[in-house]
Amino acid sequence: MDEFLHEHPVTPRTDNEKQAVINRLKRVEGQVRGIQKMVEEDRYCVDILVQISAINAALKKVGFSVGERHMKHCVSHAVQSGEGNAAIDELMEVMKQFSK
């Protein structure tokens, strides 16, 4: 999908919403740095794989949080303003990518 319905959320994120997502992403960033250190220290492969799995789970959690907000605000607004089918199609394309 090359074009999206909007470049910005219909309802801007609150400062609390932004901070919650940023905090989660910073934790993921720290986990990635931890894995880099594990590789540098030549740690056991399984320990590294477990940490990679934890990072994947953390990123999915962030994605579901952003997706939930998108559905409650952007998709809901699109349905009310007559752009519901396009918004749902857009969301489905993203969810297909997200679930790979």
mmCIF file with all atom_site columns, C-alpha atoms in Angstrom:
data_model
loop_
_atom_site.group_PDB
_atom_site.id
_atom_site.type_symbol
_atom_site.label_atom_id
_atom_site.label_alt_id
_atom_site.label_comp_id
_atom_site.label_asym_id
_atom_site.label_entity_id
_atom_site.label_seq_id
_atom_site.pdbx_PDB_ins_code
_atom_site.Cartn_x
_atom_site.Cartn_y
_atom_site.Cartn_z
_atom_site.occupancy
_atom_site.B_iso_or_equiv
_atom_site.pdbx_formal_charge
_atom_site.auth_seq_id
_atom_site.auth_comp_id
_atom_site.auth_asym_id
_atom_site.auth_atom_id
_atom_site.pdbx_PDB_model_num
ATOM 1   C CA . MET A 1 1   ? 0.000   0.000   0.000  1.00 0.00 ? 1   MET A CA 1
ATOM 2   C CA . ASP A 1 2   ? 1.700   3.166   -1.184 1.00 0.00 ? 2   ASP A CA 1
ATOM 3   C CA . GLU A 1 3   ? -0.682  5.817   0.071  1.00 0.00 ? 3   GLU A CA 1
ATOM 4   C CA . PHE A 1 4   ? -2.369  6.158   3.423  1.00 0.00 ? 4   PHE A CA 1
ATOM 5   C CA . LEU A 1 5   ? -5.613  7.947   4.180  1.00 0.00 ? 5   LEU A CA 1
ATOM 6   C CA . HIS A 1 6   ? -3.920  10.483  6.481  1.00 0.00 ? 6   HIS A CA 1
ATOM 7   C CA . GLU A 1 7   ? -0.389  11.502  7.384  1.00 0.00 ? 7   GLU A CA 1
ATOM 8   C CA . HIS A 1 8   ? -1.263  12.251  11.005 1.00 0.00 ? 8   HIS A CA 1
ATOM 9   C CA . PRO A 1 9   ? -3.788  10.834  13.464 1.00 0.00 ? 9   PRO A CA 1
ATOM 10  C CA . VAL A 1 10  ? -7.260  12.344  13.252 1.00 0.00 ? 10  VAL A CA 1
ATOM 11  C CA . THR A 1 11  ? -7.165  12.766  17.030 1.00 0.00 ? 11  THR A CA 1
ATOM 12  C CA . PRO A 1 12  ? -3.662  13.771  18.138 1.00 0.00 ? 12  PRO A CA 1
ATOM 13  C CA . ARG A 1 13  ? -2.067  11.522  20.743 1.00 0.00 ? 13  ARG A CA 1
ATOM 14  C CA . THR A 1 14  ? -2.056  12.888  24.259 1.00 0.00 ? 14  THR A CA 1
ATOM 15  C CA . ASP A 1 15  ? 1.266   13.522  25.958 1.00 0.00 ? 15  ASP A CA 1
ATOM 16  C CA . ASN A 1 16  ? 0.575   10.494  28.199 1.00 0.00 ? 16  ASN A CA 1
ATOM 17  C CA . GLU A 1 17  ? -0.085  8.258   25.173 1.00 0.00 ? 17  GLU A CA 1
ATOM 18  C CA . LYS A 1 18  ? 3.093   9.413   23.482 1.00 0.00 ? 18  LYS A CA 1
ATOM 19  C CA . GLN A 1 19  ? 5.145   8.923   26.639 1.00 0.00 ? 19  GLN A CA 1
ATOM 20  C CA . ALA A 1 20  ? 3.799   5.400   27.201 1.00 0.00 ? 20  ALA A CA 1
ATOM 21  C CA . VAL A 1 21  ? 4.797   4.320   23.681 1.00 0.00 ? 21  VAL A CA 1
ATOM 22  C CA . ILE A 1 22  ? 8.167   6.066   23.923 1.00 0.00 ? 22  ILE A CA 1
ATOM 23  C CA . ASN A 1 23  ? 8.879   4.390   27.274 1.00 0.00 ? 23  ASN A CA 1
ATOM 24  C CA . ARG A 1 24  ? 8.127   0.959   25.833 1.00 0.00 ? 24  ARG A CA 1
ATOM 25  C CA . LEU A 1 25  ? 10.323  1.635   22.815 1.00 0.00 ? 25  LEU A CA 1
ATOM 26  C CA . LYS A 1 26  ? 13.165  2.784   25.054 1.00 0.00 ? 26  LYS A CA 1
ATOM 27  C CA . ARG A 1 27  ? 12.898  -0.499  26.971 1.00 0.00 ? 27  ARG A CA 1
ATOM 28  C CA . VAL A 1 28  ? 13.109  -2.389  23.680 1.00 0.00 ? 28  VAL A CA 1
ATOM 29  C CA . GLU A 1 29  ? 16.101  -0.281  22.699 1.00 0.00 ? 29  GLU A CA 1
ATOM 30  C CA . GLY A 1 30  ? 17.774  -1.266  25.967 1.00 0.00 ? 30  GLY A CA 1
ATOM 31  C CA . GLN A 1 31  ? 17.016  -4.919  25.296 1.00 0.00 ? 31  GLN A CA 1
ATOM 32  C CA . VAL A 1 32  ? 18.617  -4.658  21.845 1.00 0.00 ? 32  VAL A CA 1
ATOM 33  C CA . ARG A 1 33  ? 21.726  -3.112  23.389 1.00 0.00 ? 33  ARG A CA 1
ATOM 34  C CA . GLY A 1 34  ? 21.740  -5.994  25.866 1.00 0.00 ? 34  GLY A CA 1
ATOM 35  C CA . ILE A 1 35  ? 21.726  -8.509  23.032 1.00 0.00 ? 35  ILE A CA 1
ATOM 36  C CA . GLN A 1 36  ? 24.581  -6.667  21.331 1.00 0.00 ? 36  GLN A CA 1
ATOM 37  C CA . LYS A 1 37  ? 26.569  -7.001  24.548 1.00 0.00 ? 37  LYS A CA 1
ATOM 38  C CA . MET A 1 38  ? 25.665  -10.681 24.786 1.00 0.00 ? 38  MET A CA 1
ATOM 39  C CA . VAL A 1 39  ? 27.025  -11.243 21.276 1.00 0.00 ? 39  VAL A CA 1
ATOM 40  C CA . GLU A 1 40  ? 30.192  -9.299  22.090 1.00 0.00 ? 40  GLU A CA 1
ATOM 41  C CA . GLU A 1 41  ? 30.637  -11.475 25.186 1.00 0.00 ? 41  GLU A CA 1
ATOM 42  C CA . ASP A 1 42  ? 30.056  -14.607 23.089 1.00 0.00 ? 42  ASP A CA 1
ATOM 43  C CA . ARG A 1 43  ? 27.125  -15.700 25.241 1.00 0.00 ? 43  ARG A CA 1
ATOM 44  C CA . TYR A 1 44  ? 25.242  -18.946 24.724 1.00 0.00 ? 44  TYR A CA 1
ATOM 45  C CA . CYS A 1 45  ? 23.100  -18.905 21.554 1.00 0.00 ? 45  CYS A CA 1
ATOM 46  C CA . VAL A 1 46  ? 19.927  -20.016 23.333 1.00 0.00 ? 46  VAL A CA 1
ATOM 47  C CA . ASP A 1 47  ? 20.205  -17.131 25.814 1.00 0.00 ? 47  ASP A CA 1
ATOM 48  C CA . ILE A 1 48  ? 20.449  -14.704 22.890 1.00 0.00 ? 48  ILE A CA 1
ATOM 49  C CA . LEU A 1 49  ? 17.492  -16.315 21.120 1.00 0.00 ? 49  LEU A CA 1
ATOM 50  C CA . VAL A 1 50  ? 15.372  -16.025 24.273 1.00 0.00 ? 50  VAL A CA 1
ATOM 51  C CA . GLN A 1 51  ? 16.150  -12.306 24.435 1.00 0.00 ? 51  GLN A CA 1
ATOM 52  C CA . ILE A 1 52  ? 15.322  -11.863 20.744 1.00 0.00 ? 52  ILE A CA 1
ATOM 53  C CA . SER A 1 53  ? 11.984  -13.543 21.400 1.00 0.00 ? 53  SER A CA 1
ATOM 54  C CA . ALA A 1 54  ? 11.345  -11.139 24.286 1.00 0.00 ? 54  ALA A CA 1
ATOM 55  C CA . ILE A 1 55  ? 12.084  -8.170  22.023 1.00 0.00 ? 55  ILE A CA 1
ATOM 56  C CA . ASN A 1 56  ? 9.715   -9.468  19.350 1.00 0.00 ? 56  ASN A CA 1
ATOM 57  C CA . ALA A 1 57  ? 6.974   -9.842  21.971 1.00 0.00 ? 57  ALA A CA 1
ATOM 58  C CA . ALA A 1 58  ? 7.623   -6.337  23.320 1.00 0.00 ? 58  ALA A CA 1
ATOM 59  C CA . LEU A 1 59  ? 7.455   -4.808  19.839 1.00 0.00 ? 59  LEU A CA 1
ATOM 60  C CA . LYS A 1 60  ? 4.228   -6.660  19.078 1.00 0.00 ? 60  LYS A CA 1
ATOM 61  C CA . LYS A 1 61  ? 2.772   -5.282  22.310 1.00 0.00 ? 61  LYS A CA 1
ATOM 62  C CA . VAL A 1 62  ? 3.679   -1.743  21.216 1.00 0.00 ? 62  VAL A CA 1
ATOM 63  C CA . GLY A 1 63  ? 2.179   -2.447  17.798 1.00 0.00 ? 63  GLY A CA 1
ATOM 64  C CA . PHE A 1 64  ? -1.069  -3.732  19.255 1.00 0.00 ? 64  PHE A CA 1
ATOM 65  C CA . SER A 1 65  ? -1.278  -0.676  21.490 1.00 0.00 ? 65  SER A CA 1
ATOM 66  C CA . VAL A 1 66  ? -0.818  1.668   18.525 1.00 0.00 ? 66  VAL A CA 1
ATOM 67  C CA . GLY A 1 67  ? -3.230  -0.432  16.466 1.00 0.00 ? 67  GLY A CA 1
ATOM 68  C CA . GLU A 1 68  ? -5.885  -0.328  19.178 1.00 0.00 ? 68  GLU A CA 1
ATOM 69  C CA . ARG A 1 69  ? -5.652  3.445   19.365 1.00 0.00 ? 69  ARG A CA 1
ATOM 70  C CA . HIS A 1 70  ? -5.855  3.648   15.568 1.00 0.00 ? 70  HIS A CA 1
ATOM 71  C CA . MET A 1 71  ? -9.050  1.592   15.548 1.00 0.00 ? 71  MET A CA 1
ATOM 72  C CA . LYS A 1 72  ? -10.678 3.540   18.373 1.00 0.00 ? 72  LYS A CA 1
ATOM 73  C CA . HIS A 1 73  ? -9.881  6.956   16.922 1.00 0.00 ? 73  HIS A CA 1
ATOM 74  C CA . CYS A 1 74  ? -8.883  6.963   13.254 1.00 0.00 ? 74  CYS A CA 1
ATOM 75  C CA . VAL A 1 75  ? -10.957 4.057   11.944 1.00 0.00 ? 75  VAL A CA 1
ATOM 76  C CA . SER A 1 76  ? -13.945 5.045   14.059 1.00 0.00 ? 76  SER A CA 1
ATOM 77  C CA . HIS A 1 77  ? -13.742 8.608   12.718 1.00 0.00 ? 77  HIS A CA 1
ATOM 78  C CA . ALA A 1 78  ? -13.401 7.310   9.147  1.00 0.00 ? 78  ALA A CA 1
ATOM 79  C CA . VAL A 1 79  ? -16.516 5.138   9.537  1.00 0.00 ? 79  VAL A CA 1
ATOM 80  C CA . GLN A 1 80  ? -18.494 8.104   10.865 1.00 0.00 ? 80  GLN A CA 1
ATOM 81  C CA . SER A 1 81  ? -17.320 10.338  8.007  1.00 0.00 ? 81  SER A CA 1
ATOM 82  C CA . GLY A 1 82  ? -18.045 7.833   5.231  1.00 0.00 ? 82  GLY A CA 1
ATOM 83  C CA . GLU A 1 83  ? -14.455 6.643   4.661  1.00 0.00 ? 83  GLU A CA 1
ATOM 84  C CA . GLY A 1 84  ? -14.921 3.454   6.661  1.00 0.00 ? 84  GLY A CA 1
ATOM 85  C CA . ASN A 1 85  ? -14.251 0.945   3.897  1.00 0.00 ? 85  ASN A CA 1
ATOM 86  C CA . ALA A 1 86  ? -11.000 2.638   2.887  1.00 0.00 ? 86  ALA A CA 1
ATOM 87  C CA . ALA A 1 87  ? -9.840  2.842   6.512  1.00 0.00 ? 87  ALA A CA 1
ATOM 88  C CA . ILE A 1 88  ? -10.654 -0.817  7.123  1.00 0.00 ? 88  ILE A CA 1
ATOM 89  C CA . ASP A 1 89  ? -8.856  -1.845  3.923  1.00 0.00 ? 89  ASP A CA 1
ATOM 90  C CA . GLU A 1 90  ? -5.822  0.192   4.987  1.00 0.00 ? 90  GLU A CA 1
ATOM 91  C CA . LEU A 1 91  ? -5.855  -1.368  8.449  1.00 0.00 ? 91  LEU A CA 1
ATOM 92  C CA . MET A 1 92  ? -6.165  -4.880  7.051  1.00 0.00 ? 92  MET A CA 1
ATOM 93  C CA . GLU A 1 93  ? -3.126  -4.345  4.799  1.00 0.00 ? 93  GLU A CA 1
ATOM 94  C CA . VAL A 1 94  ? -1.078  -3.174  7.761  1.00 0.00 ? 94  VAL A CA 1
ATOM 95  C CA . MET A 1 95  ? -2.293  -6.053  9.931  1.00 0.00 ? 95  MET A CA 1
ATOM 96  C CA . LYS A 1 96  ? -1.211  -8.519  7.238  1.00 0.00 ? 96  LYS A CA 1
ATOM 97  C CA . GLN A 1 97  ? 2.293   -7.052  7.371  1.00 0.00 ? 97  GLN A CA 1
ATOM 98  C CA . PHE A 1 98  ? 2.221   -6.948  11.166 1.00 0.00 ? 98  PHE A CA 1
ATOM 99  C CA . SER A 1 99  ? 1.293   -10.611 11.482 1.00 0.00 ? 99  SER A CA 1
ATOM 100 C CA . LYS A 1 100 ? 4.166   -11.901 9.321  1.00 0.00 ? 100 LYS A CA 1
#
